[in-house]
mmCIF file of C-alpha atoms and ligand atoms in Angstrom:
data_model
loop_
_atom_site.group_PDB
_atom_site.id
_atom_site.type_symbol
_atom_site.label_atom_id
_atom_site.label_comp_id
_atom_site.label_asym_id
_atom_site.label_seq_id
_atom_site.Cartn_x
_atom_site.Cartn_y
_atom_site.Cartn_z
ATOM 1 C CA UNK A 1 112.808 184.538 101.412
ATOM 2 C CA UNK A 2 114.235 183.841 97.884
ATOM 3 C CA UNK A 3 117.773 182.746 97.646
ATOM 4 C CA UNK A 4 117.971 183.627 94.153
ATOM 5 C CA UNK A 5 116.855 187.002 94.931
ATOM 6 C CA UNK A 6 118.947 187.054 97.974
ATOM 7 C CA UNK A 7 122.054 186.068 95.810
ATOM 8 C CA UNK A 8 121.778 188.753 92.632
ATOM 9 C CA UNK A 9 121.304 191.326 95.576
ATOM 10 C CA UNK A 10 123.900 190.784 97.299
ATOM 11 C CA UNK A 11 126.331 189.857 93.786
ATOM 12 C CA UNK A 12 125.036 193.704 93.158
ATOM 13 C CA UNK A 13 125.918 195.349 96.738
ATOM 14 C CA UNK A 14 129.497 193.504 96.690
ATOM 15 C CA UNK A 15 130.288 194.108 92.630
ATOM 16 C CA UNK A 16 129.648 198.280 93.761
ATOM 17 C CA UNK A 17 131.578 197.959 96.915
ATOM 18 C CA UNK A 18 134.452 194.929 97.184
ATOM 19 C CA UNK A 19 137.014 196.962 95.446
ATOM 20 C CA UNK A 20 137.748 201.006 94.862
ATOM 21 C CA UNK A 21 137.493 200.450 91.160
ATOM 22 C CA UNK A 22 133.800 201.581 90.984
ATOM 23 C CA UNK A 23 134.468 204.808 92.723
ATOM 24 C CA UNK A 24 137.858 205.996 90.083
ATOM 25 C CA UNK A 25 135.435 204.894 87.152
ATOM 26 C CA UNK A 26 132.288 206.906 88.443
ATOM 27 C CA UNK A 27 133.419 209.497 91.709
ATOM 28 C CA UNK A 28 131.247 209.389 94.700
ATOM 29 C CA UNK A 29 127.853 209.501 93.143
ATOM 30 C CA UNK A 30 127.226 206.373 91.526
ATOM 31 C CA UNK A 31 124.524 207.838 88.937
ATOM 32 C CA UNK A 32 124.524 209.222 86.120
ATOM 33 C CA UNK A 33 123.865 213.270 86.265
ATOM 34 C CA UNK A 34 125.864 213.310 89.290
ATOM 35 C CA UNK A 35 125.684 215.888 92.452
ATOM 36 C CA UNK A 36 123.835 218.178 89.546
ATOM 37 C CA UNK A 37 121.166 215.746 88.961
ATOM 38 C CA UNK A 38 120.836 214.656 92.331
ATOM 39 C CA UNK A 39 120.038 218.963 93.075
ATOM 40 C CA UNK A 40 117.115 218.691 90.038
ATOM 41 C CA UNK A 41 115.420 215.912 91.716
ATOM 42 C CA UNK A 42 115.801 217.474 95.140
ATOM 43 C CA UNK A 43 114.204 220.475 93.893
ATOM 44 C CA UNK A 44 111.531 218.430 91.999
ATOM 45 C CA UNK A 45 110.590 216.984 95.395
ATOM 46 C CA UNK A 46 110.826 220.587 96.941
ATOM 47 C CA UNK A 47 112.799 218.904 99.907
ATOM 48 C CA UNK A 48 112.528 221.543 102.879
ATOM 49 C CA UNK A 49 114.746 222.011 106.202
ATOM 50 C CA UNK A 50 113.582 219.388 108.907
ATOM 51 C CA UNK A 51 112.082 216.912 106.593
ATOM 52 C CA UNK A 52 112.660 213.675 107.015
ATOM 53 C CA UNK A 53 114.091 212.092 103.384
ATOM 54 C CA UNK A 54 115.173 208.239 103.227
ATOM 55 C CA UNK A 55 117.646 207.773 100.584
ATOM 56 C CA UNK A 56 117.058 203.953 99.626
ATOM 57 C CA UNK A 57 119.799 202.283 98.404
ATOM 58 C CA UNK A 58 122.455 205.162 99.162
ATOM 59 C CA UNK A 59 125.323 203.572 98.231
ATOM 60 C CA UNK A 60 129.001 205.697 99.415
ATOM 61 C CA UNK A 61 126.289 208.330 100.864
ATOM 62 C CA UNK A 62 126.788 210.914 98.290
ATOM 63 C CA UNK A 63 123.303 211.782 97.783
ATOM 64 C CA UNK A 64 122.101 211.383 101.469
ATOM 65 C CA UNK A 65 124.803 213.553 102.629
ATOM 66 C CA UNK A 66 123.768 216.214 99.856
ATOM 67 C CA UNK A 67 120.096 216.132 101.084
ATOM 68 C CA UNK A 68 121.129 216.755 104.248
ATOM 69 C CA UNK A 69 124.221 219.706 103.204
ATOM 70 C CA UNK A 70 122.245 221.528 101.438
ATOM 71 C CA UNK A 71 118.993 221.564 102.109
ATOM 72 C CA UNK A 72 118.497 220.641 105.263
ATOM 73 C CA UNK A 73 116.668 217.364 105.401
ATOM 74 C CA UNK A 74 117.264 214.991 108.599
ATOM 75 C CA UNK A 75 118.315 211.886 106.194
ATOM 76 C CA UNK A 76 118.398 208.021 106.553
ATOM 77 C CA UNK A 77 120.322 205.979 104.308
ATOM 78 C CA UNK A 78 120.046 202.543 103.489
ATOM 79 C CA UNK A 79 122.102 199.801 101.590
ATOM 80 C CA UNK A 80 122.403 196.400 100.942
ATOM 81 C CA UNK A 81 126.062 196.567 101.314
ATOM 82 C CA UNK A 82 127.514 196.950 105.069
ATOM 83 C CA UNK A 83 131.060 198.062 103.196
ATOM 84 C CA UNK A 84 128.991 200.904 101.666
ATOM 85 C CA UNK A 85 127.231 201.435 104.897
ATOM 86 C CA UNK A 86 130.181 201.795 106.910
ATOM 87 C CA UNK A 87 131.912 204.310 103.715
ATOM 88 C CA UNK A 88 129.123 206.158 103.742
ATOM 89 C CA UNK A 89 129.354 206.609 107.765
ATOM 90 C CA UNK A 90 133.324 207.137 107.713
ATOM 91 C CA UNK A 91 131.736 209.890 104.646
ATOM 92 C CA UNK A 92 129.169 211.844 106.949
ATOM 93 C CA UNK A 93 131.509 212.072 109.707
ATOM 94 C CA UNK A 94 134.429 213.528 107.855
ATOM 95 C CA UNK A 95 131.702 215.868 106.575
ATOM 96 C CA UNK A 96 130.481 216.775 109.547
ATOM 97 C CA UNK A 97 126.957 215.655 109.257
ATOM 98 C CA UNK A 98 126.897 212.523 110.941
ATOM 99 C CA UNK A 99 124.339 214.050 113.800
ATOM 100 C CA UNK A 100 121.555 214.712 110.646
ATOM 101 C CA UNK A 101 122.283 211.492 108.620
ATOM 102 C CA UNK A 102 122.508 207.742 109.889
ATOM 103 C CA UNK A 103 123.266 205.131 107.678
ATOM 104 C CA UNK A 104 121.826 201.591 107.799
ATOM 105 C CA UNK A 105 122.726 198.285 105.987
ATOM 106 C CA UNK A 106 119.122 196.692 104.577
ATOM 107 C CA UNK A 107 117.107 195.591 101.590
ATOM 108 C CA UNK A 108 115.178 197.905 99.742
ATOM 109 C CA UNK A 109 112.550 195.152 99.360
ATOM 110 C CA UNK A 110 112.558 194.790 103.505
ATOM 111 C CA UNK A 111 112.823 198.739 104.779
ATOM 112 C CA UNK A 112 113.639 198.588 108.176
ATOM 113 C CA UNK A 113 111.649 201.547 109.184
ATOM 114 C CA UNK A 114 108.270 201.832 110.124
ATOM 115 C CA UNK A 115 105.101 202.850 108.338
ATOM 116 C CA UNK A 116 104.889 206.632 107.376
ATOM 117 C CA UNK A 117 107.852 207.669 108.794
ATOM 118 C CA UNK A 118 109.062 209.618 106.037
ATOM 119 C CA UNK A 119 108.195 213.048 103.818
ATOM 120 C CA UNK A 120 109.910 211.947 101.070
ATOM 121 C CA UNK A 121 112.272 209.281 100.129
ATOM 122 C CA UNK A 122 114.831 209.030 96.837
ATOM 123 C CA UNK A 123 115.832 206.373 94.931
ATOM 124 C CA UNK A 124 118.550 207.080 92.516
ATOM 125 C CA UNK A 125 119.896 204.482 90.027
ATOM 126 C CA UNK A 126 118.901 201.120 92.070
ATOM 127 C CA UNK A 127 115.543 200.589 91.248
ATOM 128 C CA UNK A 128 116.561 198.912 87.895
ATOM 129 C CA UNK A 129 118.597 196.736 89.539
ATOM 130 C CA UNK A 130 115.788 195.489 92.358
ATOM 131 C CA UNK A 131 114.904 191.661 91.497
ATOM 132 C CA UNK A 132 111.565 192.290 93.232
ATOM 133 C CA UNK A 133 110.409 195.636 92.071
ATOM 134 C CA UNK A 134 106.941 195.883 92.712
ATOM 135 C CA UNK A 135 107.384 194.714 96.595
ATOM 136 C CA UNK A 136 110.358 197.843 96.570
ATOM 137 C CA UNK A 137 107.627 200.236 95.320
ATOM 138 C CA UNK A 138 104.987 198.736 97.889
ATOM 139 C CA UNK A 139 107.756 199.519 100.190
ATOM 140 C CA UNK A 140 108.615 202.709 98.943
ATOM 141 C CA UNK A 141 104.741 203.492 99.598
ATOM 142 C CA UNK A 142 104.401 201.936 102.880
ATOM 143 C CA UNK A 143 107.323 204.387 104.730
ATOM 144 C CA UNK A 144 106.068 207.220 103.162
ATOM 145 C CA UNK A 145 103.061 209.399 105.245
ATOM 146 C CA UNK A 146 100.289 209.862 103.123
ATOM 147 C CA UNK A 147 101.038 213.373 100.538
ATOM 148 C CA UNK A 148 104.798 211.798 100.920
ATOM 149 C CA UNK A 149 106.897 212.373 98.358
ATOM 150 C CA UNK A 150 109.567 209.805 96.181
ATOM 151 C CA UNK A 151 111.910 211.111 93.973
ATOM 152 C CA UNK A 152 113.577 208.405 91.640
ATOM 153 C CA UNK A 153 116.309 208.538 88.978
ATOM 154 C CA UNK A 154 117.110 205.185 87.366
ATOM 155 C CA UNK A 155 117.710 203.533 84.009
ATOM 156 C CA UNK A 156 114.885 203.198 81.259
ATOM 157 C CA UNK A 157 115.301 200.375 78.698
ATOM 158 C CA UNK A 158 113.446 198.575 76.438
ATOM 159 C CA UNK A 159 114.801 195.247 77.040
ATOM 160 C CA UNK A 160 113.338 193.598 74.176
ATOM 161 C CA UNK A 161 116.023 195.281 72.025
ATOM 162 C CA UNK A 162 118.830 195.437 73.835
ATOM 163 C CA UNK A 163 121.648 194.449 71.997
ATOM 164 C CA UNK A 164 123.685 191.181 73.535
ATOM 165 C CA UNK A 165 126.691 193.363 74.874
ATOM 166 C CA UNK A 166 124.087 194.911 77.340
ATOM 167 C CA UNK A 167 122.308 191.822 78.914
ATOM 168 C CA UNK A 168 123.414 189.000 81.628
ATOM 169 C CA UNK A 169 124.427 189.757 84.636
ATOM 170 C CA UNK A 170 127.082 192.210 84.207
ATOM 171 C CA UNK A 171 124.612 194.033 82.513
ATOM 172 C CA UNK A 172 122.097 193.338 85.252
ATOM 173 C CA UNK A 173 124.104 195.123 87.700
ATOM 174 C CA UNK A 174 125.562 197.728 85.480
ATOM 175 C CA UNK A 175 121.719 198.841 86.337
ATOM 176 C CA UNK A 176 121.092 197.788 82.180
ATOM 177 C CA UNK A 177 119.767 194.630 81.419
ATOM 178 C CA UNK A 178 116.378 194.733 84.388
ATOM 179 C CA UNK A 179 115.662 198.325 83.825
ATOM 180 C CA UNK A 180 111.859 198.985 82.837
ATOM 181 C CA UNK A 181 110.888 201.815 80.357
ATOM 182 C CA UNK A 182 109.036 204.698 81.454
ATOM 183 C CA UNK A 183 105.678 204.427 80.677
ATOM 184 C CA UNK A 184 103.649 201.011 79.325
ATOM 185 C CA UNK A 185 101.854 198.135 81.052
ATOM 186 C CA UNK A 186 105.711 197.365 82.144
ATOM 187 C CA UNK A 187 107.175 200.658 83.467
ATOM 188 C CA UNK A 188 108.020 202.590 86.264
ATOM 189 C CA UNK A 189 105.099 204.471 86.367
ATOM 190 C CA UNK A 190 102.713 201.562 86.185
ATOM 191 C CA UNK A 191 104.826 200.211 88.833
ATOM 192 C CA UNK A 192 104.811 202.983 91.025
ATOM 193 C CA UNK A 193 100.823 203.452 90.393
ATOM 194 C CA UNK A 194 99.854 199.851 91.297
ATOM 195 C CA UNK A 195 102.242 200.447 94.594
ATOM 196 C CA UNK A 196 99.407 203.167 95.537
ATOM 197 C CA UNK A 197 101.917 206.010 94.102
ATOM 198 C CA UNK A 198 100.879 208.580 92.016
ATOM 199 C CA UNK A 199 103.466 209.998 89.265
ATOM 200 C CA UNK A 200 103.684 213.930 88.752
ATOM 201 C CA UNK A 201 106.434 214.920 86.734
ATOM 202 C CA UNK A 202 108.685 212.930 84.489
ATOM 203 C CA UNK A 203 111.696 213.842 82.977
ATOM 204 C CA UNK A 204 113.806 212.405 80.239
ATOM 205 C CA UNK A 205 118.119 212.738 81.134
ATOM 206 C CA UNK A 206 119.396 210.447 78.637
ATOM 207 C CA UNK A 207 122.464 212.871 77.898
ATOM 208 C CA UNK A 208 123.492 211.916 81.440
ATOM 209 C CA UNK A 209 123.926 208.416 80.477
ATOM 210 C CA UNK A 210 125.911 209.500 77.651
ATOM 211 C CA UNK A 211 128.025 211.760 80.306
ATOM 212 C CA UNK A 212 128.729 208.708 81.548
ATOM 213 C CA UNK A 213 129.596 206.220 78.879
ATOM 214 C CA UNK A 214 132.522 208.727 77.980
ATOM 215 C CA UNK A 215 133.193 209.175 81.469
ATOM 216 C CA UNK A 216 134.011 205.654 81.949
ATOM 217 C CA UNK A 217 135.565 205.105 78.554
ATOM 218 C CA UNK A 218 138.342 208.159 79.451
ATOM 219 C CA UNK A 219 139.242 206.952 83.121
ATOM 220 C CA UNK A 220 139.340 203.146 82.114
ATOM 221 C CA UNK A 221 141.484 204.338 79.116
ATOM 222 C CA UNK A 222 143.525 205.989 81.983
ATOM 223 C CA UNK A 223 143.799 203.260 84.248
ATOM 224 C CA UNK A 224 144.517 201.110 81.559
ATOM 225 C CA UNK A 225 148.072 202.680 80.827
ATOM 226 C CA UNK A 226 148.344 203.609 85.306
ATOM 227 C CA UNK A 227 146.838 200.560 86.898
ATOM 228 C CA UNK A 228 145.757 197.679 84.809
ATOM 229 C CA UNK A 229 146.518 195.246 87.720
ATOM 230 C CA UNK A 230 143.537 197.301 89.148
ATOM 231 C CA UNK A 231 141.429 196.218 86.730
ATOM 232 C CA UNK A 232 142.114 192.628 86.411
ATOM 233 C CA UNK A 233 142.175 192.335 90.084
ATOM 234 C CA UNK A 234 138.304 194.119 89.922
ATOM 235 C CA UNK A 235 137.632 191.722 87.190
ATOM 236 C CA UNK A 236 137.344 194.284 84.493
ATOM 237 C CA UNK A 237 137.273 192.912 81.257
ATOM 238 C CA UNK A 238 139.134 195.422 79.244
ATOM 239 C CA UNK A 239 138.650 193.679 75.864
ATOM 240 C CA UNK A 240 134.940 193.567 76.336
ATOM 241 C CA UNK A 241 134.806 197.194 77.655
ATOM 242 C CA UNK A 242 135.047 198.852 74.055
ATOM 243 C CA UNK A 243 132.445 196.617 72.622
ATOM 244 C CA UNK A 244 130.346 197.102 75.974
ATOM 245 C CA UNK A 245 130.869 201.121 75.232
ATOM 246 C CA UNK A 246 129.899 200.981 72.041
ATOM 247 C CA UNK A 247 126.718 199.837 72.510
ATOM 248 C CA UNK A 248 125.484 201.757 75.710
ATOM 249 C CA UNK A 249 125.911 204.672 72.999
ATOM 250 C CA UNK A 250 124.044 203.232 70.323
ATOM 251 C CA UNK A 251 121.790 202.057 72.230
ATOM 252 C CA UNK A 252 120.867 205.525 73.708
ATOM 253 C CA UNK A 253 120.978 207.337 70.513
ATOM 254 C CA UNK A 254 118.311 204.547 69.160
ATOM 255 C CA UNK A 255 116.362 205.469 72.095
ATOM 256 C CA UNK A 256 116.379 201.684 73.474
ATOM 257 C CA UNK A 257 118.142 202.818 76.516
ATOM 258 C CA UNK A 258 117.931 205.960 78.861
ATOM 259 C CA UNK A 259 117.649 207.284 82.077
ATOM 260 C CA UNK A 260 115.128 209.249 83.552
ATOM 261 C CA UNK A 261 113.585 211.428 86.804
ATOM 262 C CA UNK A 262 110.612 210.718 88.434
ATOM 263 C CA UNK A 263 108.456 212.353 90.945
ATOM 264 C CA UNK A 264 105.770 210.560 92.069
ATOM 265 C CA UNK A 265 103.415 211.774 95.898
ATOM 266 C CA UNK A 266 101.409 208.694 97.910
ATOM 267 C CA UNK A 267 98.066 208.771 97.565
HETATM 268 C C1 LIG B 1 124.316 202.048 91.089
HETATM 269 S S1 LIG B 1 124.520 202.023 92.822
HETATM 270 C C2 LIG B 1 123.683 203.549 93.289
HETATM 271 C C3 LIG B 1 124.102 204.056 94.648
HETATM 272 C C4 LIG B 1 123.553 205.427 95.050
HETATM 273 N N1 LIG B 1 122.103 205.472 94.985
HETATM 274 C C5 LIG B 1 124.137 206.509 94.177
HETATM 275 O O1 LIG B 1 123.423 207.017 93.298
HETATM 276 O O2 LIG B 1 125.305 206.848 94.366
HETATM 277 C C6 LIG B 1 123.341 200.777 93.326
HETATM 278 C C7 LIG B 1 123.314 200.562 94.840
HETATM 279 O O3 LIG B 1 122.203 199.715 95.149
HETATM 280 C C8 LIG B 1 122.574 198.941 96.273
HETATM 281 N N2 LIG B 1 121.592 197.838 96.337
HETATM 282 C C9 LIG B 1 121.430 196.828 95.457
HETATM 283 N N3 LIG B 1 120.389 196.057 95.819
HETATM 284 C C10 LIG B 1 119.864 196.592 96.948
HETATM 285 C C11 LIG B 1 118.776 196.270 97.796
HETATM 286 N N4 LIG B 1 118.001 195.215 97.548
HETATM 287 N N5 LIG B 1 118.527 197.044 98.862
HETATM 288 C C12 LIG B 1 119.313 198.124 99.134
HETATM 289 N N6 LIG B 1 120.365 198.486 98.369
HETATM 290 C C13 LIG B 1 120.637 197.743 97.282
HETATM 291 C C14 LIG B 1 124.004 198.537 95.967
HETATM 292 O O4 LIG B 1 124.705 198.092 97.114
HETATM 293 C C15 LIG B 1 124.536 199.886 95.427
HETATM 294 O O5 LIG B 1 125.041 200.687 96.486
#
């Protein structure tokens, strides 16, 4: 146990899921891509009817629930946060699909589930924000039967040059400032490798993250003139945000920051 793990995870779970400010900024899918992007990595991991799929770290349940809509899969969800837990229950019901998807409040780095009890498992925009990443991959591996596949979408950065607006703890959780890059002695697929997982297709989506940034800069522009007491009450700093903005962009367009899909199979 590591209290100051145990702390930044659980600053993460309640900054995504102690106020609705998260969810009018981003919708129900807190990635970037989307219910879209969530599809391209489904097909990437050729999900078929009757698999079983964890979704690790599933947040509202948006991508679970989508797994389990459209194509099929029996899903499990798990999250840190027992307020997204119980959303993303209160979610499957009123979509009637809580009989193919349970949710479950747990750590990422702890999977409550037991060894190869999955076909494939997603992880979409969490990862980056894991303080112990290589014990989540080992994880990762462990529920997975061998030939199991994991699907992940998450963050790339090069955090060496990341400009001061986009590191600390904000940044942290805004999935920014602990990201890895892709490929390297530091990056996801080394992780993933050295976790016993073997990476087969990679794809760059850093025009999502851009999606994004304006997303967020039009509704917070919006909720600035509907509901500021929203956003001071969620502990938005609105003179920070343009600054913040700013950055993410250039930041992206100077390649130091991205996002990415990866499909990787245990060997
Ligand atoms: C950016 S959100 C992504 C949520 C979801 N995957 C999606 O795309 O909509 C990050 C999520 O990671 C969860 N989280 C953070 N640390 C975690 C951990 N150690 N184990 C499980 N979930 C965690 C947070 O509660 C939050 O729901």
């Amino acid at each position: 146990m590591n209290d100051e793990h145990d702390a930044l995870k659980a600053c993460c779970a309640a900054a995504y899921h102690s106020s609705d400010v998260v969810a009018l900024l981003l919708g129900d899918a807190y990635h970037p891509g989307g219910a879209a992007l969530t599809r391209r990595l489904a097909d990437a991991l050729a999900i078929a009817p009757g698999e079983r799929v964890l979704d690790v770290a599933s947040g509202r349940g948006a991508t679970a629930l989508l797994l389990a809509d459209e194509y099929g899969a029996e899903v499990d969800g798990v999250d840190y946060s027992p307020a997204a837990t119980a959303l993303a229950q209160g979610a499957a019901r009123a979509a009637g699909l809580a009989d193919g998807v349970r949710f479950t409040t747990g750590d990422a780095e702890r999977l409550p589930y037991p060894d190869g009890a999955f076909d494939a498992a997603v992880c979409e925009c969490a990862l980056c924000t894991f303080p112990d990443k290589a014990r989540a991959a080992a994880e990762f591996a462990r529920i997975l039967r061998p030939g199991g596949r994991l699907g992940l979408t998450d963050v790339t950065a090069d955090t060496t040059r990341l400009p001061p607006e986009l590191t600390g703890l904000t940044a942290r959780i805004a999935c920014v400032a602990d990201a890895l890059p892709l490929a390297g002695p530091t990056g996801y697929e080394r992780l993933l490798a050295d976790a016993g997982l073997r990476t087969t297709a990679v794809e760059r989506h850093d025009d999502a993250l851009l999606r994004m940034v304006d997303q967020i800069e039009a509704r917070l522009t919006l909720l600035r003139m509907t509901a500021p007491a929203r956003l001071h009450d969620a502990g938005v700093d609105l003179d920070a945000a343009p600054a913040v903005l700013a950055a993410a962009r250039a930041a992206v367009g100077a390649g130091v920051l991205g996002y990415a899909l990866l499909v990787a199979v245990r060997v």
